[in-house]
mmCIF file of N, CA and C in Angstrom:
data_model
loop_
_atom_site.group_PDB
_atom_site.id
_atom_site.type_symbol
_atom_site.label_atom_id
_atom_site.label_comp_id
_atom_site.label_asym_id
_atom_site.label_seq_id
_atom_site.Cartn_x
_atom_site.Cartn_y
_atom_site.Cartn_z
ATOM 1 N N MET A 1 -18.294 -9.712 -1.534
ATOM 2 C CA MET A 1 -17.254 -9.538 -2.328
ATOM 3 C C MET A 1 -16.874 -7.921 -1.555
ATOM 4 N N HIS A 2 -17.900 -7.212 -1.250
ATOM 5 C CA HIS A 2 -17.824 -5.855 -0.557
ATOM 6 C C HIS A 2 -17.050 -5.759 0.478
ATOM 7 N N ARG A 3 -17.373 -6.886 1.603
ATOM 8 C CA ARG A 3 -16.664 -6.581 2.977
ATOM 9 C C ARG A 3 -15.257 -6.954 2.773
ATOM 10 N N LEU A 4 -14.968 -7.921 1.582
ATOM 11 C CA LEU A 4 -13.366 -8.228 1.351
ATOM 12 C C LEU A 4 -13.002 -6.966 0.540
ATOM 13 N N ARG A 5 -13.367 -6.145 -0.106
ATOM 14 C CA ARG A 5 -12.772 -4.816 -0.665
ATOM 15 C C ARG A 5 -12.654 -3.926 0.685
ATOM 16 N N ARG A 6 -13.650 -3.900 1.627
ATOM 17 C CA ARG A 6 -13.221 -2.792 3.007
ATOM 18 C C ARG A 6 -12.192 -3.452 3.715
ATOM 19 N N GLY A 7 -12.029 -4.772 3.871
ATOM 20 C CA GLY A 7 -11.050 -5.099 4.530
ATOM 21 C C GLY A 7 -9.694 -4.975 4.056
ATOM 22 N N ALA A 8 -9.648 -4.889 2.531
ATOM 23 C CA ALA A 8 -8.603 -4.261 1.714
ATOM 24 C C ALA A 8 -7.944 -3.069 2.126
ATOM 25 N N CYS A 9 -9.161 -2.020 2.069
ATOM 26 C CA CYS A 9 -9.068 -0.546 2.101
ATOM 27 C C CYS A 9 -8.475 -0.349 3.605
ATOM 28 N N SER A 10 -8.968 -1.248 4.717
ATOM 29 C CA SER A 10 -8.603 -0.966 6.062
ATOM 30 C C SER A 10 -7.124 -1.148 6.017
ATOM 31 N N ILE A 11 -6.660 -2.169 5.324
ATOM 32 C CA ILE A 11 -5.420 -2.952 5.400
ATOM 33 C C ILE A 11 -4.537 -1.473 4.733
ATOM 34 N N GLU A 12 -4.907 -1.210 3.686
ATOM 35 C CA GLU A 12 -4.223 0.062 3.048
ATOM 36 C C GLU A 12 -3.947 1.159 3.871
ATOM 37 N N GLU A 13 -5.111 1.643 4.552
ATOM 38 C CA GLU A 13 -4.937 2.605 5.478
ATOM 39 C C GLU A 13 -4.035 2.535 6.712
ATOM 40 N N TYR A 14 -3.848 1.338 7.122
ATOM 41 C CA TYR A 14 -2.507 1.133 8.356
ATOM 42 C C TYR A 14 -1.563 0.931 7.897
ATOM 43 N N VAL A 15 -1.526 0.154 6.177
ATOM 44 C CA VAL A 15 0.043 0.320 5.975
ATOM 45 C C VAL A 15 0.646 1.634 5.616
ATOM 46 N N GLN A 16 -0.150 2.444 5.300
ATOM 47 C CA GLN A 16 0.034 4.143 5.358
ATOM 48 C C GLN A 16 0.414 4.626 6.550
ATOM 49 N N LEU A 17 0.194 4.097 7.578
ATOM 50 C CA LEU A 17 0.349 4.402 8.914
ATOM 51 C C LEU A 17 1.382 3.747 9.784
ATOM 52 N N GLY A 18 2.205 2.531 8.672
ATOM 53 C CA GLY A 18 3.226 2.419 9.227
ATOM 54 C C GLY A 18 3.100 0.818 9.986
ATOM 55 N N TRP A 19 1.877 0.170 9.813
ATOM 56 C CA TRP A 19 1.626 -1.037 10.758
ATOM 57 C C TRP A 19 2.490 -2.279 10.103
ATOM 58 N N ASP A 20 3.038 -2.926 10.622
ATOM 59 C CA ASP A 20 3.540 -4.138 9.965
ATOM 60 C C ASP A 20 2.575 -5.419 9.662
ATOM 61 N N GLU A 21 2.679 -6.402 9.041
ATOM 62 C CA GLU A 21 1.925 -7.631 8.770
ATOM 63 C C GLU A 21 1.290 -8.085 10.335
ATOM 64 N N ARG A 22 2.232 -8.201 11.362
ATOM 65 C CA ARG A 22 1.529 -8.802 12.674
ATOM 66 C C ARG A 22 0.539 -8.010 13.020
ATOM 67 N N CYS A 23 0.819 -6.531 13.092
ATOM 68 C CA CYS A 23 -0.130 -5.586 13.934
ATOM 69 C C CYS A 23 -1.248 -5.646 12.576
ATOM 70 N N LEU A 24 -1.161 -5.781 11.523
ATOM 71 C CA LEU A 24 -2.118 -5.949 10.815
ATOM 72 C C LEU A 24 -3.205 -6.803 11.010
ATOM 73 N N LEU A 25 -2.520 -8.235 11.108
ATOM 74 C CA LEU A 25 -3.585 -9.245 11.560
ATOM 75 C C LEU A 25 -4.475 -9.221 12.876
ATOM 76 N N THR A 26 -4.015 -8.314 13.525
ATOM 77 C CA THR A 26 -4.665 -8.167 14.790
ATOM 78 C C THR A 26 -5.923 -7.490 14.566
ATOM 79 N N LEU A 27 -6.191 -6.679 13.251
ATOM 80 C CA LEU A 27 -7.381 -5.944 12.928
ATOM 81 C C LEU A 27 -8.210 -7.125 12.975
ATOM 82 N N PHE A 28 -7.852 -8.177 12.287
ATOM 83 C CA PHE A 28 -8.859 -9.311 11.971
ATOM 84 C C PHE A 28 -9.104 -10.453 13.051
ATOM 85 N N VAL A 29 -8.119 -10.296 13.901
ATOM 86 C CA VAL A 29 -8.318 -11.372 14.990
ATOM 87 C C VAL A 29 -9.094 -10.993 15.877
ATOM 88 N N ASN A 30 -8.873 -9.798 16.473
ATOM 89 C CA ASN A 30 -9.425 -9.079 17.243
ATOM 90 C C ASN A 30 -10.954 -9.200 17.260
ATOM 91 N N PRO A 31 -11.811 -9.620 18.048
ATOM 92 C CA PRO A 31 -13.485 -9.296 17.699
ATOM 93 C C PRO A 31 -13.813 -7.956 17.845
ATOM 94 N N MET A 32 -12.986 -7.371 18.636
ATOM 95 C CA MET A 32 -13.413 -5.627 18.998
ATOM 96 C C MET A 32 -13.419 -5.007 17.207
ATOM 97 N N PHE A 33 -12.856 -5.293 16.411
ATOM 98 C CA PHE A 33 -12.928 -4.801 14.996
ATOM 99 C C PHE A 33 -13.875 -5.653 14.117
ATOM 100 N N LEU A 34 -15.215 -5.336 14.649
ATOM 101 C CA LEU A 34 -16.328 -6.208 13.888
ATOM 102 C C LEU A 34 -16.394 -6.541 12.442
ATOM 103 N N ALA A 35 -15.877 -5.625 11.466
ATOM 104 C CA ALA A 35 -15.809 -5.663 10.310
ATOM 105 C C ALA A 35 -14.910 -6.701 9.767
ATOM 106 N N THR A 36 -13.875 -6.080 10.187
ATOM 107 C CA THR A 36 -12.557 -6.919 9.629
ATOM 108 C C THR A 36 -12.723 -8.601 10.079
ATOM 109 N N HIS A 37 -13.126 -8.406 11.675
ATOM 110 C CA HIS A 37 -13.222 -9.915 12.296
ATOM 111 C C HIS A 37 -13.904 -10.938 11.864
ATOM 112 N N ARG A 38 -14.969 -10.128 10.986
ATOM 113 C CA ARG A 38 -16.304 -11.050 10.307
ATOM 114 C C ARG A 38 -15.515 -11.543 9.362
ATOM 115 N N ILE A 39 -14.800 -11.005 8.430
ATOM 116 C CA ILE A 39 -13.785 -11.353 7.174
ATOM 117 C C ILE A 39 -13.177 -12.674 7.803
ATOM 118 N N TYR A 40 -12.222 -12.425 8.904
ATOM 119 C CA TYR A 40 -11.343 -13.724 9.283
ATOM 120 C C TYR A 40 -12.289 -14.780 9.766
ATOM 121 N N ARG A 41 -13.469 -14.642 10.360
ATOM 122 C CA ARG A 41 -14.362 -15.930 10.610
ATOM 123 C C ARG A 41 -14.816 -16.507 9.388
ATOM 124 N N GLN A 42 -15.380 -15.755 8.511
ATOM 125 C CA GLN A 42 -15.944 -16.221 7.272
ATOM 126 C C GLN A 42 -14.946 -16.771 6.294
ATOM 127 N N LYS A 43 -13.687 -16.317 6.314
ATOM 128 C CA LYS A 43 -12.739 -16.828 5.267
ATOM 129 C C LYS A 43 -11.810 -17.826 6.629
ATOM 130 N N SER A 44 -10.469 -17.666 6.298
ATOM 131 C CA SER A 44 -9.831 -18.038 7.458
ATOM 132 C C SER A 44 -8.379 -17.603 7.483
ATOM 133 N N GLN A 45 -7.489 -17.704 8.416
ATOM 134 C CA GLN A 45 -6.367 -16.649 8.659
ATOM 135 C C GLN A 45 -5.544 -16.998 7.619
ATOM 136 N N ASP A 46 -5.111 -17.981 6.887
ATOM 137 C CA ASP A 46 -4.584 -17.957 5.865
ATOM 138 C C ASP A 46 -4.850 -17.014 4.620
ATOM 139 N N TYR A 47 -6.334 -16.947 4.570
ATOM 140 C CA TYR A 47 -6.889 -15.887 3.329
ATOM 141 C C TYR A 47 -6.507 -14.643 3.897
ATOM 142 N N VAL A 48 -6.567 -14.571 5.206
ATOM 143 C CA VAL A 48 -6.298 -13.004 5.584
ATOM 144 C C VAL A 48 -4.793 -12.269 5.630
ATOM 145 N N GLN A 49 -4.039 -13.589 6.165
ATOM 146 C CA GLN A 49 -2.445 -13.321 5.618
ATOM 147 C C GLN A 49 -2.116 -13.065 4.284
ATOM 148 N N GLU A 50 -2.629 -13.724 3.495
ATOM 149 C CA GLU A 50 -2.510 -13.514 1.984
ATOM 150 C C GLU A 50 -3.017 -12.131 1.703
ATOM 151 N N LEU A 51 -4.161 -11.816 1.831
ATOM 152 C CA LEU A 51 -4.920 -10.560 1.775
ATOM 153 C C LEU A 51 -3.821 -9.359 2.314
ATOM 154 N N ILE A 52 -3.246 -9.588 3.431
ATOM 155 C CA ILE A 52 -2.367 -8.691 4.049
ATOM 156 C C ILE A 52 -1.167 -8.623 3.199
ATOM 157 N N ARG A 53 -0.547 -9.723 2.688
ATOM 158 C CA ARG A 53 0.873 -9.637 1.880
ATOM 159 C C ARG A 53 0.446 -9.036 0.628
ATOM 160 N N ARG A 54 -0.514 -9.278 0.015
ATOM 161 C CA ARG A 54 -0.828 -8.762 -1.353
ATOM 162 C C ARG A 54 -1.156 -7.161 -1.373
ATOM 163 N N THR A 55 -1.604 -6.842 -0.237
ATOM 164 C CA THR A 55 -1.845 -5.361 0.221
ATOM 165 C C THR A 55 -0.554 -4.617 0.448
ATOM 166 N N VAL A 56 0.092 -5.117 1.233
ATOM 167 C CA VAL A 56 1.475 -4.551 1.607
ATOM 168 C C VAL A 56 2.498 -4.312 0.455
ATOM 169 N N VAL A 57 2.322 -5.375 -0.577
ATOM 170 C CA VAL A 57 3.524 -5.640 -1.620
ATOM 171 C C VAL A 57 2.934 -4.731 -2.367
ATOM 172 N N LYS A 58 1.393 -4.709 -2.713
ATOM 173 C CA LYS A 58 1.048 -3.328 -4.015
ATOM 174 C C LYS A 58 1.049 -2.061 -3.204
ATOM 175 N N LYS A 59 1.260 -1.888 -2.153
ATOM 176 C CA LYS A 59 1.251 -0.387 -1.426
ATOM 177 C C LYS A 59 3.005 -0.146 -1.854
ATOM 178 N N LEU A 60 4.043 -1.186 -1.497
ATOM 179 C CA LEU A 60 5.134 -0.890 -1.397
ATOM 180 C C LEU A 60 5.477 -0.780 -2.985
ATOM 181 N N LEU A 61 5.118 -1.642 -3.783
ATOM 182 C CA LEU A 61 5.256 -1.175 -5.192
ATOM 183 C C LEU A 61 4.727 0.052 -5.670
ATOM 184 N N ASN A 62 3.492 0.554 -5.272
ATOM 185 C CA ASN A 62 3.313 1.981 -5.765
ATOM 186 C C ASN A 62 4.441 2.804 -5.173
ATOM 187 N N ARG A 63 4.761 2.859 -3.976
ATOM 188 C CA ARG A 63 5.505 3.866 -3.538
ATOM 189 C C ARG A 63 7.075 3.652 -4.253
ATOM 190 N N TYR A 64 7.189 2.508 -4.812
ATOM 191 C CA TYR A 64 8.912 2.624 -5.418
ATOM 192 C C TYR A 64 8.331 3.192 -6.762
ATOM 193 N N GLN A 65 7.236 2.747 -7.260
ATOM 194 C CA GLN A 65 7.265 3.274 -8.431
ATOM 195 C C GLN A 65 7.168 5.164 -8.599
ATOM 196 N N LEU A 66 6.564 5.539 -7.390
ATOM 197 C CA LEU A 66 6.341 6.889 -7.271
ATOM 198 C C LEU A 66 7.666 7.524 -6.839
ATOM 199 N N PHE A 67 8.660 6.874 -6.432
ATOM 200 C CA PHE A 67 10.013 7.316 -6.022
ATOM 201 C C PHE A 67 10.439 7.424 -7.324
ATOM 202 N N ASN A 68 10.683 6.323 -8.371
ATOM 203 C CA ASN A 68 11.401 6.310 -9.661
ATOM 204 C C ASN A 68 10.876 7.608 -10.318
ATOM 205 N N LEU A 69 9.257 7.744 -10.374
ATOM 206 C CA LEU A 69 8.946 8.513 -11.630
ATOM 207 C C LEU A 69 9.614 10.169 -10.796
ATOM 208 N N ALA A 70 9.563 10.438 -9.338
ATOM 209 C CA ALA A 70 10.067 11.681 -9.129
ATOM 210 C C ALA A 70 11.319 11.632 -9.684
ATOM 211 N N LYS A 71 12.138 10.543 -9.618
ATOM 212 C CA LYS A 71 13.694 10.552 -9.953
ATOM 213 C C LYS A 71 13.764 11.127 -11.121
ATOM 214 N N LEU A 72 12.791 10.404 -12.023
ATOM 215 C CA LEU A 72 13.225 10.765 -13.371
ATOM 216 C C LEU A 72 12.595 12.128 -13.891
ATOM 217 N N ARG A 73 11.796 12.470 -13.230
ATOM 218 C CA ARG A 73 11.251 14.030 -13.573
ATOM 219 C C ARG A 73 12.279 15.181 -13.011
ATOM 220 N N ILE A 74 13.191 14.569 -11.936
ATOM 221 C CA ILE A 74 14.209 15.472 -11.299
ATOM 222 C C ILE A 74 15.461 15.551 -12.260
ATOM 223 N N ALA A 75 15.698 14.491 -12.819
ATOM 224 C CA ALA A 75 16.707 14.134 -14.069
ATOM 225 C C ALA A 75 16.367 15.098 -15.199
ATOM 226 N N ARG A 76 14.880 14.515 -15.427
ATOM 227 C CA ARG A 76 14.511 15.617 -16.732
ATOM 228 C C ARG A 76 14.673 17.064 -16.823
ATOM 229 N N ASN A 77 14.346 17.556 -15.296
ATOM 230 C CA ASN A 77 14.465 19.094 -15.033
ATOM 231 C C ASN A 77 15.872 19.398 -15.070
ATOM 232 N N GLN A 78 16.900 18.832 -14.717
ATOM 233 C CA GLN A 78 18.125 18.949 -14.567
ATOM 234 C C GLN A 78 18.550 19.091 -15.902
ATOM 235 N N ASN A 79 18.251 17.973 -16.739
ATOM 236 C CA ASN A 79 18.738 17.990 -18.350
ATOM 237 C C ASN A 79 18.230 19.221 -19.018
ATOM 238 N N ARG A 80 16.998 19.794 -18.741
ATOM 239 C CA ARG A 80 16.823 20.848 -19.333
ATOM 240 C C ARG A 80 17.201 22.242 -19.059
ATOM 241 N N LEU A 81 17.770 22.123 -17.564
ATOM 242 C CA LEU A 81 18.211 23.398 -17.110
ATOM 243 C C LEU A 81 19.835 23.274 -17.847
ATOM 244 N N LEU A 82 20.187 22.090 -17.592
ATOM 245 C CA LEU A 82 21.739 21.922 -18.283
ATOM 246 C C LEU A 82 21.699 22.493 -19.801
ATOM 247 N N PHE A 83 20.606 21.976 -20.766
ATOM 248 C CA PHE A 83 20.320 22.640 -21.989
ATOM 249 C C PHE A 83 20.322 24.031 -22.167
ATOM 250 N N LEU A 84 19.321 24.740 -21.105
ATOM 251 C CA LEU A 84 19.181 25.951 -21.407
ATOM 252 C C LEU A 84 20.332 26.616 -21.271
ATOM 253 N N SER A 85 21.301 26.318 -20.026
ATOM 254 C CA SER A 85 22.481 26.981 -19.632
ATOM 255 C C SER A 85 23.325 26.997 -20.744
ATOM 256 N N ARG A 86 23.395 25.845 -21.420
ATOM 257 C CA ARG A 86 24.161 25.694 -22.534
ATOM 258 C C ARG A 86 23.877 26.635 -23.831
ATOM 259 N N ARG A 87 22.555 26.757 -24.071
ATOM 260 C CA ARG A 87 22.132 27.761 -25.165
ATOM 261 C C ARG A 87 22.464 29.092 -24.796
ATOM 262 N N GLU A 88 22.520 29.515 -23.701
ATOM 263 C CA GLU A 88 22.623 30.935 -23.175
ATOM 264 C C GLU A 88 24.244 31.375 -22.919
ATOM 265 N N GLY A 89 24.771 30.260 -23.062
ATOM 266 C CA GLY A 89 26.270 30.420 -22.784
ATOM 267 C C GLY A 89 27.003 30.806 -24.027
#
């Protein structure tokens, strides 16, 4: 299980660098990457592709949630400023 978590962590790191699913798969298929290639050999290509998809989707959802949270904070701050300007005026 520890190796699988490391594989997911590797995927997360490369997703942040902008790698797509095809490039991420090379981390597992290429024997030069020992740790991830071991996962590929012990499991299957289908398993690795599903792991990549789940990790990519999770990262995209996190980005979307953070973006919405930032928009919400901006809107709240704008409402506060509007409220304060009405009180002073």
